[in-house]
Amino acid sequence: MDSHLSVEFDSKAFSLLAVQKACHRFSNLASFEVRVRAHDGQNFIQVTAQPLAAKSEGGLEHLAKQLRNEALDQQLREQIRAQTEGVRNLILAHAFSKTGLISPDGSPPAA
């Protein structure tokens, strides 16, 4: 029987993208299947992992802990990205305004 790991994430706390990024982070250690499923009126993101090697370093429980931590990290990165989007766009607009790629009125420069 193949050993596998199953971890669930509440979709109210974690986005699908954050969980997918977390799985990708450990794709050198395991093969992941990500599914969204409903249970009792709530949506969950279910991750099933199978180690690529016969014996994974630290075992499946260690991989589960790493996956949970990485999913949290990715979710926080998404939230920070969303919260700082306006400032980031302003900085980029200012930087590009000095390149001559756009004219002061926002239109492309005349060819």
PDB file of N, CA and C in Angstrom:
ATOM      1  N   MET A   1       0.840  -1.190   0.000  1.00  0.00           N
ATOM      2  CA  MET A   1       0.000   0.000   0.000  1.00  0.00           C
ATOM      3  C   MET A   1       0.880   1.246   0.000  1.00  0.00           C
ATOM      4  N   ASP A   2       0.547   2.194  -0.873  1.00  0.00           N
ATOM      5  CA  ASP A   2       1.313   3.430  -0.949  1.00  0.00           C
ATOM      6  C   ASP A   2       1.004   4.325   0.246  1.00  0.00           C
ATOM      7  N   SER A   3       2.034   4.970   0.757  1.00  0.00           N
ATOM      8  CA  SER A   3       1.807   5.929   1.829  1.00  0.00           C
ATOM      9  C   SER A   3       1.433   7.265   1.204  1.00  0.00           C
ATOM     10  N   HIS A   4       0.486   7.923   1.803  1.00  0.00           N
ATOM     11  CA  HIS A   4       0.077   9.227   1.319  1.00  0.00           C
ATOM     12  C   HIS A   4      -0.323  10.095   2.503  1.00  0.00           C
ATOM     13  N   LEU A   5      -0.477  11.358   2.217  1.00  0.00           N
ATOM     14  CA  LEU A   5      -0.786  12.360   3.221  1.00  0.00           C
ATOM     15  C   LEU A   5      -2.004  13.123   2.743  1.00  0.00           C
ATOM     16  N   SER A   6      -2.915  13.444   3.646  1.00  0.00           N
ATOM     17  CA  SER A   6      -4.073  14.248   3.300  1.00  0.00           C
ATOM     18  C   SER A   6      -4.160  15.414   4.274  1.00  0.00           C
ATOM     19  N   VAL A   7      -4.243  16.627   3.743  1.00  0.00           N
ATOM     20  CA  VAL A   7      -4.329  17.841   4.554  1.00  0.00           C
ATOM     21  C   VAL A   7      -5.476  18.672   4.013  1.00  0.00           C
ATOM     22  N   GLU A   8      -6.295  19.220   4.905  1.00  0.00           N
ATOM     23  CA  GLU A   8      -7.403  20.078   4.499  1.00  0.00           C
ATOM     24  C   GLU A   8      -7.175  21.504   4.956  1.00  0.00           C
ATOM     25  N   PHE A   9      -7.609  22.439   4.104  1.00  0.00           N
ATOM     26  CA  PHE A   9      -7.538  23.863   4.413  1.00  0.00           C
ATOM     27  C   PHE A   9      -8.939  24.441   4.257  1.00  0.00           C
ATOM     28  N   ASP A  10      -9.357  25.270   5.183  1.00  0.00           N
ATOM     29  CA  ASP A  10     -10.646  25.946   5.089  1.00  0.00           C
ATOM     30  C   ASP A  10     -10.521  27.047   4.039  1.00  0.00           C
ATOM     31  N   SER A  11     -11.400  27.033   3.053  1.00  0.00           N
ATOM     32  CA  SER A  11     -11.281  28.007   1.966  1.00  0.00           C
ATOM     33  C   SER A  11     -11.639  29.433   2.403  1.00  0.00           C
ATOM     34  N   LYS A  12     -12.176  29.604   3.615  1.00  0.00           N
ATOM     35  CA  LYS A  12     -12.405  30.956   4.137  1.00  0.00           C
ATOM     36  C   LYS A  12     -11.100  31.562   4.648  1.00  0.00           C
ATOM     37  N   ALA A  13     -10.169  30.711   5.024  1.00  0.00           N
ATOM     38  CA  ALA A  13      -8.896  31.178   5.571  1.00  0.00           C
ATOM     39  C   ALA A  13      -7.769  31.144   4.556  1.00  0.00           C
ATOM     40  N   PHE A  14      -7.876  30.258   3.551  1.00  0.00           N
ATOM     41  CA  PHE A  14      -6.811  30.083   2.568  1.00  0.00           C
ATOM     42  C   PHE A  14      -7.392  30.126   1.162  1.00  0.00           C
ATOM     43  N   SER A  15      -6.710  30.806   0.273  1.00  0.00           N
ATOM     44  CA  SER A  15      -7.139  30.803  -1.124  1.00  0.00           C
ATOM     45  C   SER A  15      -6.575  29.567  -1.819  1.00  0.00           C
ATOM     46  N   LEU A  16      -7.224  29.186  -2.899  1.00  0.00           N
ATOM     47  CA  LEU A  16      -6.745  28.054  -3.686  1.00  0.00           C
ATOM     48  C   LEU A  16      -5.337  28.337  -4.205  1.00  0.00           C
ATOM     49  N   LEU A  17      -5.092  29.567  -4.642  1.00  0.00           N
ATOM     50  CA  LEU A  17      -3.770  29.934  -5.165  1.00  0.00           C
ATOM     51  C   LEU A  17      -2.681  29.773  -4.109  1.00  0.00           C
ATOM     52  N   ALA A  18      -2.953  30.199  -2.885  1.00  0.00           N
ATOM     53  CA  ALA A  18      -1.957  30.072  -1.811  1.00  0.00           C
ATOM     54  C   ALA A  18      -1.624  28.608  -1.542  1.00  0.00           C
ATOM     55  N   VAL A  19      -2.636  27.758  -1.538  1.00  0.00           N
ATOM     56  CA  VAL A  19      -2.411  26.329  -1.295  1.00  0.00           C
ATOM     57  C   VAL A  19      -1.647  25.712  -2.470  1.00  0.00           C
ATOM     58  N   GLN A  20      -2.002  26.102  -3.684  1.00  0.00           N
ATOM     59  CA  GLN A  20      -1.287  25.584  -4.851  1.00  0.00           C
ATOM     60  C   GLN A  20       0.183  26.007  -4.826  1.00  0.00           C
ATOM     61  N   LYS A  21       0.457  27.243  -4.460  1.00  0.00           N
ATOM     62  CA  LYS A  21       1.843  27.711  -4.368  1.00  0.00           C
ATOM     63  C   LYS A  21       2.611  26.943  -3.290  1.00  0.00           C
ATOM     64  N   ALA A  22       1.947  26.660  -2.182  1.00  0.00           N
ATOM     65  CA  ALA A  22       2.584  25.893  -1.106  1.00  0.00           C
ATOM     66  C   ALA A  22       2.929  24.486  -1.594  1.00  0.00           C
ATOM     67  N   CYS A  23       2.017  23.870  -2.329  1.00  0.00           N
ATOM     68  CA  CYS A  23       2.284  22.535  -2.874  1.00  0.00           C
ATOM     69  C   CYS A  23       3.459  22.585  -3.851  1.00  0.00           C
ATOM     70  N   HIS A  24       3.472  23.602  -4.675  1.00  0.00           N
ATOM     71  CA  HIS A  24       4.560  23.731  -5.655  1.00  0.00           C
ATOM     72  C   HIS A  24       5.906  23.852  -4.961  1.00  0.00           C
ATOM     73  N   ARG A  25       5.929  24.515  -3.828  1.00  0.00           N
ATOM     74  CA  ARG A  25       7.171  24.703  -3.067  1.00  0.00           C
ATOM     75  C   ARG A  25       7.799  23.357  -2.693  1.00  0.00           C
ATOM     76  N   PHE A  26       6.964  22.335  -2.479  1.00  0.00           N
ATOM     77  CA  PHE A  26       7.465  21.024  -2.066  1.00  0.00           C
ATOM     78  C   PHE A  26       7.321  19.975  -3.159  1.00  0.00           C
ATOM     79  N   SER A  27       7.193  20.412  -4.402  1.00  0.00           N
ATOM     80  CA  SER A  27       7.018  19.466  -5.507  1.00  0.00           C
ATOM     81  C   SER A  27       8.268  18.619  -5.756  1.00  0.00           C
ATOM     82  N   ASN A  28       9.382  19.004  -5.159  1.00  0.00           N
ATOM     83  CA  ASN A  28      10.576  18.158  -5.258  1.00  0.00           C
ATOM     84  C   ASN A  28      10.520  16.983  -4.275  1.00  0.00           C
ATOM     85  N   LEU A  29       9.601  17.045  -3.310  1.00  0.00           N
ATOM     86  CA  LEU A  29       9.482  15.994  -2.298  1.00  0.00           C
ATOM     87  C   LEU A  29       8.287  15.081  -2.504  1.00  0.00           C
ATOM     88  N   ALA A  30       7.221  15.613  -3.126  1.00  0.00           N
ATOM     89  CA  ALA A  30       5.993  14.828  -3.244  1.00  0.00           C
ATOM     90  C   ALA A  30       5.201  15.238  -4.473  1.00  0.00           C
ATOM     91  N   SER A  31       4.292  14.367  -4.844  1.00  0.00           N
ATOM     92  CA  SER A  31       3.328  14.642  -5.902  1.00  0.00           C
ATOM     93  C   SER A  31       2.026  15.041  -5.218  1.00  0.00           C
ATOM     94  N   PHE A  32       1.421  16.158  -5.653  1.00  0.00           N
ATOM     95  CA  PHE A  32       0.256  16.696  -4.970  1.00  0.00           C
ATOM     96  C   PHE A  32      -0.981  16.673  -5.857  1.00  0.00           C
ATOM     97  N   GLU A  33      -2.111  16.396  -5.232  1.00  0.00           N
ATOM     98  CA  GLU A  33      -3.405  16.529  -5.877  1.00  0.00           C
ATOM     99  C   GLU A  33      -4.207  17.502  -5.025  1.00  0.00           C
ATOM    100  N   VAL A  34      -4.713  18.552  -5.659  1.00  0.00           N
ATOM    101  CA  VAL A  34      -5.446  19.594  -4.947  1.00  0.00           C
ATOM    102  C   VAL A  34      -6.889  19.591  -5.446  1.00  0.00           C
ATOM    103  N   ARG A  35      -7.825  19.508  -4.522  1.00  0.00           N
ATOM    104  CA  ARG A  35      -9.250  19.512  -4.859  1.00  0.00           C
ATOM    105  C   ARG A  35      -9.998  20.467  -3.940  1.00  0.00           C
ATOM    106  N   VAL A  36     -11.024  21.084  -4.485  1.00  0.00           N
ATOM    107  CA  VAL A  36     -11.928  21.890  -3.670  1.00  0.00           C
ATOM    108  C   VAL A  36     -13.184  21.049  -3.474  1.00  0.00           C
ATOM    109  N   ARG A  37     -13.604  20.910  -2.231  1.00  0.00           N
ATOM    110  CA  ARG A  37     -14.793  20.103  -1.958  1.00  0.00           C
ATOM    111  C   ARG A  37     -15.663  20.800  -0.930  1.00  0.00           C
ATOM    112  N   ALA A  38     -16.936  20.499  -0.985  1.00  0.00           N
ATOM    113  CA  ALA A  38     -17.904  21.061  -0.049  1.00  0.00           C
ATOM    114  C   ALA A  38     -18.270  20.006   0.987  1.00  0.00           C
ATOM    115  N   HIS A  39     -18.429  20.459   2.217  1.00  0.00           N
ATOM    116  CA  HIS A  39     -18.828  19.571   3.302  1.00  0.00           C
ATOM    117  C   HIS A  39     -19.599  20.395   4.324  1.00  0.00           C
ATOM    118  N   ASP A  40     -20.828  20.006   4.602  1.00  0.00           N
ATOM    119  CA  ASP A  40     -21.683  20.707   5.571  1.00  0.00           C
ATOM    120  C   ASP A  40     -21.785  22.200   5.285  1.00  0.00           C
ATOM    121  N   GLY A  41     -21.928  22.545   4.025  1.00  0.00           N
ATOM    122  CA  GLY A  41     -22.102  23.948   3.643  1.00  0.00           C
ATOM    123  C   GLY A  41     -20.825  24.769   3.617  1.00  0.00           C
ATOM    124  N   GLN A  42     -19.694  24.162   3.863  1.00  0.00           N
ATOM    125  CA  GLN A  42     -18.417  24.869   3.828  1.00  0.00           C
ATOM    126  C   GLN A  42     -17.548  24.290   2.731  1.00  0.00           C
ATOM    127  N   ASN A  43     -16.700  25.135   2.152  1.00  0.00           N
ATOM    128  CA  ASN A  43     -15.755  24.664   1.138  1.00  0.00           C
ATOM    129  C   ASN A  43     -14.397  24.444   1.779  1.00  0.00           C
ATOM    130  N   PHE A  44     -13.781  23.350   1.377  1.00  0.00           N
ATOM    131  CA  PHE A  44     -12.451  23.004   1.857  1.00  0.00           C
ATOM    132  C   PHE A  44     -11.546  22.740   0.668  1.00  0.00           C
ATOM    133  N   ILE A  45     -10.285  23.001   0.858  1.00  0.00           N
ATOM    134  CA  ILE A  45      -9.270  22.663  -0.135  1.00  0.00           C
ATOM    135  C   ILE A  45      -8.562  21.438   0.413  1.00  0.00           C
ATOM    136  N   GLN A  46      -8.692  20.347  -0.295  1.00  0.00           N
ATOM    137  CA  GLN A  46      -8.089  19.095   0.158  1.00  0.00           C
ATOM    138  C   GLN A  46      -6.843  18.801  -0.662  1.00  0.00           C
ATOM    139  N   VAL A  47      -5.757  18.560   0.027  1.00  0.00           N
ATOM    140  CA  VAL A  47      -4.483  18.247  -0.613  1.00  0.00           C
ATOM    141  C   VAL A  47      -4.111  16.820  -0.249  1.00  0.00           C
ATOM    142  N   THR A  48      -3.863  16.026  -1.274  1.00  0.00           N
ATOM    143  CA  THR A  48      -3.357  14.672  -1.075  1.00  0.00           C
ATOM    144  C   THR A  48      -1.958  14.633  -1.669  1.00  0.00           C
ATOM    145  N   ALA A  49      -1.012  14.124  -0.898  1.00  0.00           N
ATOM    146  CA  ALA A  49       0.378  14.081  -1.341  1.00  0.00           C
ATOM    147  C   ALA A  49       0.920  12.667  -1.233  1.00  0.00           C
ATOM    148  N   GLN A  50       1.720  12.316  -2.215  1.00  0.00           N
ATOM    149  CA  GLN A  50       2.446  11.048  -2.178  1.00  0.00           C
ATOM    150  C   GLN A  50       3.924  11.377  -2.342  1.00  0.00           C
ATOM    151  N   PRO A  51       4.754  10.911  -1.417  1.00  0.00           N
ATOM    152  CA  PRO A  51       6.188  11.187  -1.515  1.00  0.00           C
ATOM    153  C   PRO A  51       6.771  10.636  -2.813  1.00  0.00           C
ATOM    154  N   LEU A  52       7.717  11.355  -3.378  1.00  0.00           N
ATOM    155  CA  LEU A  52       8.382  10.899  -4.592  1.00  0.00           C
ATOM    156  C   LEU A  52       9.379   9.787  -4.291  1.00  0.00           C
ATOM    157  N   ALA A  53       9.990   9.846  -3.115  1.00  0.00           N
ATOM    158  CA  ALA A  53      10.967   8.829  -2.716  1.00  0.00           C
ATOM    159  C   ALA A  53      10.297   7.852  -1.756  1.00  0.00           C
ATOM    160  N   ALA A  54      10.856   6.659  -1.671  1.00  0.00           N
ATOM    161  CA  ALA A  54      10.301   5.635  -0.788  1.00  0.00           C
ATOM    162  C   ALA A  54      10.257   6.120   0.659  1.00  0.00           C
ATOM    163  N   LYS A  55      11.315   6.769   1.094  1.00  0.00           N
ATOM    164  CA  LYS A  55      11.352   7.337   2.440  1.00  0.00           C
ATOM    165  C   LYS A  55      11.612   8.822   2.319  1.00  0.00           C
ATOM    166  N   SER A  56      10.640   9.622   2.714  1.00  0.00           N
ATOM    167  CA  SER A  56      10.831  11.068   2.653  1.00  0.00           C
ATOM    168  C   SER A  56      11.524  11.530   3.930  1.00  0.00           C
ATOM    169  N   GLU A  57      12.350  12.534   3.787  1.00  0.00           N
ATOM    170  CA  GLU A  57      13.102  13.054   4.923  1.00  0.00           C
ATOM    171  C   GLU A  57      12.156  13.635   5.959  1.00  0.00           C
ATOM    172  N   GLY A  58      12.183  13.110   7.166  1.00  0.00           N
ATOM    173  CA  GLY A  58      11.324  13.604   8.231  1.00  0.00           C
ATOM    174  C   GLY A  58       9.952  12.959   8.261  1.00  0.00           C
ATOM    175  N   GLY A  59       9.588  12.231   7.221  1.00  0.00           N
ATOM    176  CA  GLY A  59       8.308  11.544   7.200  1.00  0.00           C
ATOM    177  C   GLY A  59       7.161  12.426   6.738  1.00  0.00           C
ATOM    178  N   LEU A  60       6.015  11.782   6.608  1.00  0.00           N
ATOM    179  CA  LEU A  60       4.827  12.468   6.106  1.00  0.00           C
ATOM    180  C   LEU A  60       4.321  13.541   7.061  1.00  0.00           C
ATOM    181  N   GLU A  61       4.418  13.282   8.354  1.00  0.00           N
ATOM    182  CA  GLU A  61       3.940  14.281   9.322  1.00  0.00           C
ATOM    183  C   GLU A  61       4.770  15.563   9.233  1.00  0.00           C
ATOM    184  N   HIS A  62       6.051  15.414   9.009  1.00  0.00           N
ATOM    185  CA  HIS A  62       6.922  16.587   8.842  1.00  0.00           C
ATOM    186  C   HIS A  62       6.539  17.354   7.571  1.00  0.00           C
ATOM    187  N   LEU A  63       6.252  16.630   6.498  1.00  0.00           N
ATOM    188  CA  LEU A  63       5.822  17.265   5.255  1.00  0.00           C
ATOM    189  C   LEU A  63       4.502  18.007   5.460  1.00  0.00           C
ATOM    190  N   ALA A  64       3.578  17.425   6.214  1.00  0.00           N
ATOM    191  CA  ALA A  64       2.294  18.077   6.496  1.00  0.00           C
ATOM    192  C   ALA A  64       2.503  19.395   7.238  1.00  0.00           C
ATOM    193  N   LYS A  65       3.400  19.397   8.210  1.00  0.00           N
ATOM    194  CA  LYS A  65       3.697  20.619   8.965  1.00  0.00           C
ATOM    195  C   LYS A  65       4.315  21.679   8.059  1.00  0.00           C
ATOM    196  N   GLN A  66       5.250  21.256   7.195  1.00  0.00           N
ATOM    197  CA  GLN A  66       5.873  22.192   6.270  1.00  0.00           C
ATOM    198  C   GLN A  66       4.837  22.770   5.314  1.00  0.00           C
ATOM    199  N   LEU A  67       3.939  21.926   4.821  1.00  0.00           N
ATOM    200  CA  LEU A  67       2.907  22.360   3.892  1.00  0.00           C
ATOM    201  C   LEU A  67       1.977  23.376   4.552  1.00  0.00           C
ATOM    202  N   ARG A  68       1.571  23.132   5.778  1.00  0.00           N
ATOM    203  CA  ARG A  68       0.703  24.077   6.492  1.00  0.00           C
ATOM    204  C   ARG A  68       1.404  25.418   6.695  1.00  0.00           C
ATOM    205  N   ASN A  69       2.663  25.386   7.093  1.00  0.00           N
ATOM    206  CA  ASN A  69       3.411  26.628   7.278  1.00  0.00           C
ATOM    207  C   ASN A  69       3.576  27.389   5.973  1.00  0.00           C
ATOM    208  N   GLU A  70       3.879  26.673   4.906  1.00  0.00           N
ATOM    209  CA  GLU A  70       4.067  27.327   3.612  1.00  0.00           C
ATOM    210  C   GLU A  70       2.753  27.907   3.095  1.00  0.00           C
ATOM    211  N   ALA A  71       1.642  27.209   3.308  1.00  0.00           N
ATOM    212  CA  ALA A  71       0.338  27.734   2.887  1.00  0.00           C
ATOM    213  C   ALA A  71       0.019  29.025   3.632  1.00  0.00           C
ATOM    214  N   LEU A  72       0.317  29.068   4.906  1.00  0.00           N
ATOM    215  CA  LEU A  72       0.116  30.296   5.686  1.00  0.00           C
ATOM    216  C   LEU A  72       0.991  31.418   5.148  1.00  0.00           C
ATOM    217  N   ASP A  73       2.243  31.121   4.866  1.00  0.00           N
ATOM    218  CA  ASP A  73       3.159  32.112   4.307  1.00  0.00           C
ATOM    219  C   ASP A  73       2.636  32.658   2.975  1.00  0.00           C
ATOM    220  N   GLN A  74       2.193  31.773   2.100  1.00  0.00           N
ATOM    221  CA  GLN A  74       1.689  32.193   0.792  1.00  0.00           C
ATOM    222  C   GLN A  74       0.405  33.013   0.931  1.00  0.00           C
ATOM    223  N   GLN A  75      -0.460  32.649   1.872  1.00  0.00           N
ATOM    224  CA  GLN A  75      -1.698  33.399   2.087  1.00  0.00           C
ATOM    225  C   GLN A  75      -1.382  34.807   2.571  1.00  0.00           C
ATOM    226  N   LEU A  76      -0.443  34.930   3.496  1.00  0.00           N
ATOM    227  CA  LEU A  76      -0.058  36.253   3.986  1.00  0.00           C
ATOM    228  C   LEU A  76       0.586  37.088   2.885  1.00  0.00           C
ATOM    229  N   ARG A  77       1.374  36.461   2.018  1.00  0.00           N
ATOM    230  CA  ARG A  77       1.960  37.174   0.887  1.00  0.00           C
ATOM    231  C   ARG A  77       0.877  37.718  -0.040  1.00  0.00           C
ATOM    232  N   GLU A  78      -0.172  36.920  -0.279  1.00  0.00           N
ATOM    233  CA  GLU A  78      -1.291  37.379  -1.110  1.00  0.00           C
ATOM    234  C   GLU A  78      -1.983  38.578  -0.476  1.00  0.00           C
ATOM    235  N   GLN A  79      -2.213  38.516   0.830  1.00  0.00           N
ATOM    236  CA  GLN A  79      -2.879  39.620   1.525  1.00  0.00           C
ATOM    237  C   GLN A  79      -2.035  40.887   1.485  1.00  0.00           C
ATOM    238  N   ILE A  80      -0.742  40.760   1.702  1.00  0.00           N
ATOM    239  CA  ILE A  80       0.148  41.929   1.644  1.00  0.00           C
ATOM    240  C   ILE A  80       0.190  42.485   0.229  1.00  0.00           C
ATOM    241  N   ARG A  81       0.234  41.601  -0.772  1.00  0.00           N
ATOM    242  CA  ARG A  81       0.236  42.034  -2.169  1.00  0.00           C
ATOM    243  C   ARG A  81      -1.024  42.845  -2.468  1.00  0.00           C
ATOM    244  N   ALA A  82      -2.169  42.384  -1.994  1.00  0.00           N
ATOM    245  CA  ALA A  82      -3.435  43.086  -2.227  1.00  0.00           C
ATOM    246  C   ALA A  82      -3.469  44.424  -1.482  1.00  0.00           C
ATOM    247  N   GLN A  83      -2.961  44.452  -0.253  1.00  0.00           N
ATOM    248  CA  GLN A  83      -2.981  45.666   0.553  1.00  0.00           C
ATOM    249  C   GLN A  83      -2.037  46.741   0.012  1.00  0.00           C
ATOM    250  N   THR A  84      -0.980  46.348  -0.639  1.00  0.00           N
ATOM    251  CA  THR A  84       0.009  47.313  -1.117  1.00  0.00           C
ATOM    252  C   THR A  84      -0.077  47.568  -2.616  1.00  0.00           C
ATOM    253  N   GLU A  85      -1.113  47.040  -3.271  1.00  0.00           N
ATOM    254  CA  GLU A  85      -1.216  47.157  -4.719  1.00  0.00           C
ATOM    255  C   GLU A  85      -1.249  48.615  -5.181  1.00  0.00           C
ATOM    256  N   GLY A  86      -2.005  49.467  -4.514  1.00  0.00           N
ATOM    257  CA  GLY A  86      -2.098  50.872  -4.908  1.00  0.00           C
ATOM    258  C   GLY A  86      -0.752  51.585  -4.851  1.00  0.00           C
ATOM    259  N   VAL A  87      -0.035  51.382  -3.768  1.00  0.00           N
ATOM    260  CA  VAL A  87       1.282  52.013  -3.610  1.00  0.00           C
ATOM    261  C   VAL A  87       2.256  51.470  -4.653  1.00  0.00           C
ATOM    262  N   ARG A  88       2.224  50.161  -4.870  1.00  0.00           N
ATOM    263  CA  ARG A  88       3.111  49.530  -5.856  1.00  0.00           C
ATOM    264  C   ARG A  88       2.834  50.083  -7.257  1.00  0.00           C
ATOM    265  N   ASN A  89       1.558  50.220  -7.606  1.00  0.00           N
ATOM    266  CA  ASN A  89       1.205  50.766  -8.921  1.00  0.00           C
ATOM    267  C   ASN A  89       1.641  52.214  -9.056  1.00  0.00           C
ATOM    268  N   LEU A  90       1.512  52.982  -7.986  1.00  0.00           N
ATOM    269  CA  LEU A  90       1.941  54.381  -8.007  1.00  0.00           C
ATOM    270  C   LEU A  90       3.449  54.480  -8.217  1.00  0.00           C
ATOM    271  N   ILE A  91       4.199  53.648  -7.536  1.00  0.00           N
ATOM    272  CA  ILE A  91       5.660  53.649  -7.686  1.00  0.00           C
ATOM    273  C   ILE A  91       6.049  53.249  -9.104  1.00  0.00           C
ATOM    274  N   LEU A  92       5.409  52.218  -9.645  1.00  0.00           N
ATOM    275  CA  LEU A  92       5.705  51.801 -11.018  1.00  0.00           C
ATOM    276  C   LEU A  92       5.330  52.884 -12.026  1.00  0.00           C
ATOM    277  N   ALA A  93       4.178  53.513 -11.837  1.00  0.00           N
ATOM    278  CA  ALA A  93       3.761  54.581 -12.746  1.00  0.00           C
ATOM    279  C   ALA A  93       4.761  55.732 -12.711  1.00  0.00           C
ATOM    280  N   HIS A  94       5.216  56.075 -11.517  1.00  0.00           N
ATOM    281  CA  HIS A  94       6.203  57.149 -11.390  1.00  0.00           C
ATOM    282  C   HIS A  94       7.518  56.762 -12.070  1.00  0.00           C
ATOM    283  N   ALA A  95       7.946  55.538 -11.857  1.00  0.00           N
ATOM    284  CA  ALA A  95       9.201  55.082 -12.471  1.00  0.00           C
ATOM    285  C   ALA A  95       9.099  55.091 -13.986  1.00  0.00           C
ATOM    286  N   PHE A  96       7.987  54.622 -14.537  1.00  0.00           N
ATOM    287  CA  PHE A  96       7.833  54.585 -15.985  1.00  0.00           C
ATOM    288  C   PHE A  96       7.590  55.964 -16.581  1.00  0.00           C
ATOM    289  N   SER A  97       7.093  56.898 -15.783  1.00  0.00           N
ATOM    290  CA  SER A  97       6.857  58.246 -16.304  1.00  0.00           C
ATOM    291  C   SER A  97       8.176  58.951 -16.610  1.00  0.00           C
ATOM    292  N   LYS A  98       9.228  58.519 -16.003  1.00  0.00           N
ATOM    293  CA  LYS A  98      10.548  59.128 -16.218  1.00  0.00           C
ATOM    294  C   LYS A  98      11.295  58.493 -17.385  1.00  0.00           C
ATOM    295  N   THR A  99      10.762  57.443 -17.988  1.00  0.00           N
ATOM    296  CA  THR A  99      11.459  56.730 -19.063  1.00  0.00           C
ATOM    297  C   THR A  99      11.136  57.255 -20.441  1.00  0.00           C
ATOM    298  N   GLY A 100      10.070  58.028 -20.576  1.00  0.00           N
ATOM    299  CA  GLY A 100       9.646  58.484 -21.887  1.00  0.00           C
ATOM    300  C   GLY A 100       8.777  57.471 -22.607  1.00  0.00           C
ATOM    301  N   LEU A 101       8.436  56.375 -21.924  1.00  0.00           N
ATOM    302  CA  LEU A 101       7.565  55.377 -22.530  1.00  0.00           C
ATOM    303  C   LEU A 101       6.131  55.873 -22.623  1.00  0.00           C
ATOM    304  N   ILE A 102       5.747  56.775 -21.717  1.00  0.00           N
ATOM    305  CA  ILE A 102       4.435  57.401 -21.803  1.00  0.00           C
ATOM    306  C   ILE A 102       4.604  58.906 -21.683  1.00  0.00           C
ATOM    307  N   SER A 103       3.694  59.648 -22.303  1.00  0.00           N
ATOM    308  CA  SER A 103       3.761  61.108 -22.220  1.00  0.00           C
ATOM    309  C   SER A 103       3.082  61.557 -20.931  1.00  0.00           C
ATOM    310  N   PRO A 104       3.287  62.804 -20.515  1.00  0.00           N
ATOM    311  CA  PRO A 104       2.714  63.280 -19.266  1.00  0.00           C
ATOM    312  C   PRO A 104       1.197  63.149 -19.189  1.00  0.00           C
ATOM    313  N   ASP A 105       0.504  63.159 -20.355  1.00  0.00           N
ATOM    314  CA  ASP A 105      -0.948  63.020 -20.322  1.00  0.00           C
ATOM    315  C   ASP A 105      -1.400  61.561 -20.280  1.00  0.00           C
ATOM    316  N   GLY A 106      -0.460  60.608 -20.252  1.00  0.00           N
ATOM    317  CA  GLY A 106      -0.776  59.198 -20.144  1.00  0.00           C
ATOM    318  C   GLY A 106      -0.866  58.471 -21.465  1.00  0.00           C
ATOM    319  N   SER A 107      -0.741  59.176 -22.561  1.00  0.00           N
ATOM    320  CA  SER A 107      -0.822  58.525 -23.863  1.00  0.00           C
ATOM    321  C   SER A 107       0.573  58.056 -24.307  1.00  0.00           C
ATOM    322  N   PRO A 108       0.616  57.086 -25.236  1.00  0.00           N
ATOM    323  CA  PRO A 108       1.913  56.637 -25.746  1.00  0.00           C
ATOM    324  C   PRO A 108       2.604  57.785 -26.492  1.00  0.00           C
ATOM    325  N   PRO A 109       3.931  57.804 -26.472  1.00  0.00           N
ATOM    326  CA  PRO A 109       4.651  58.874 -27.172  1.00  0.00           C
ATOM    327  C   PRO A 109       4.439  58.768 -28.685  1.00  0.00           C
ATOM    328  N   ALA A 110       4.524  59.900 -29.337  1.00  0.00           N
ATOM    329  CA  ALA A 110       4.393  59.931 -30.798  1.00  0.00           C
ATOM    330  C   ALA A 110       5.578  59.228 -31.424  1.00  0.00           C
ATOM    331  N   ALA A 111       5.302  58.442 -32.461  1.00  0.00           N
ATOM    332  CA  ALA A 111       6.369  57.673 -33.108  1.00  0.00           C
ATOM    333  C   ALA A 111       7.170  58.499 -34.072  1.00  0.00           C
TER     334      ALA A 111
END
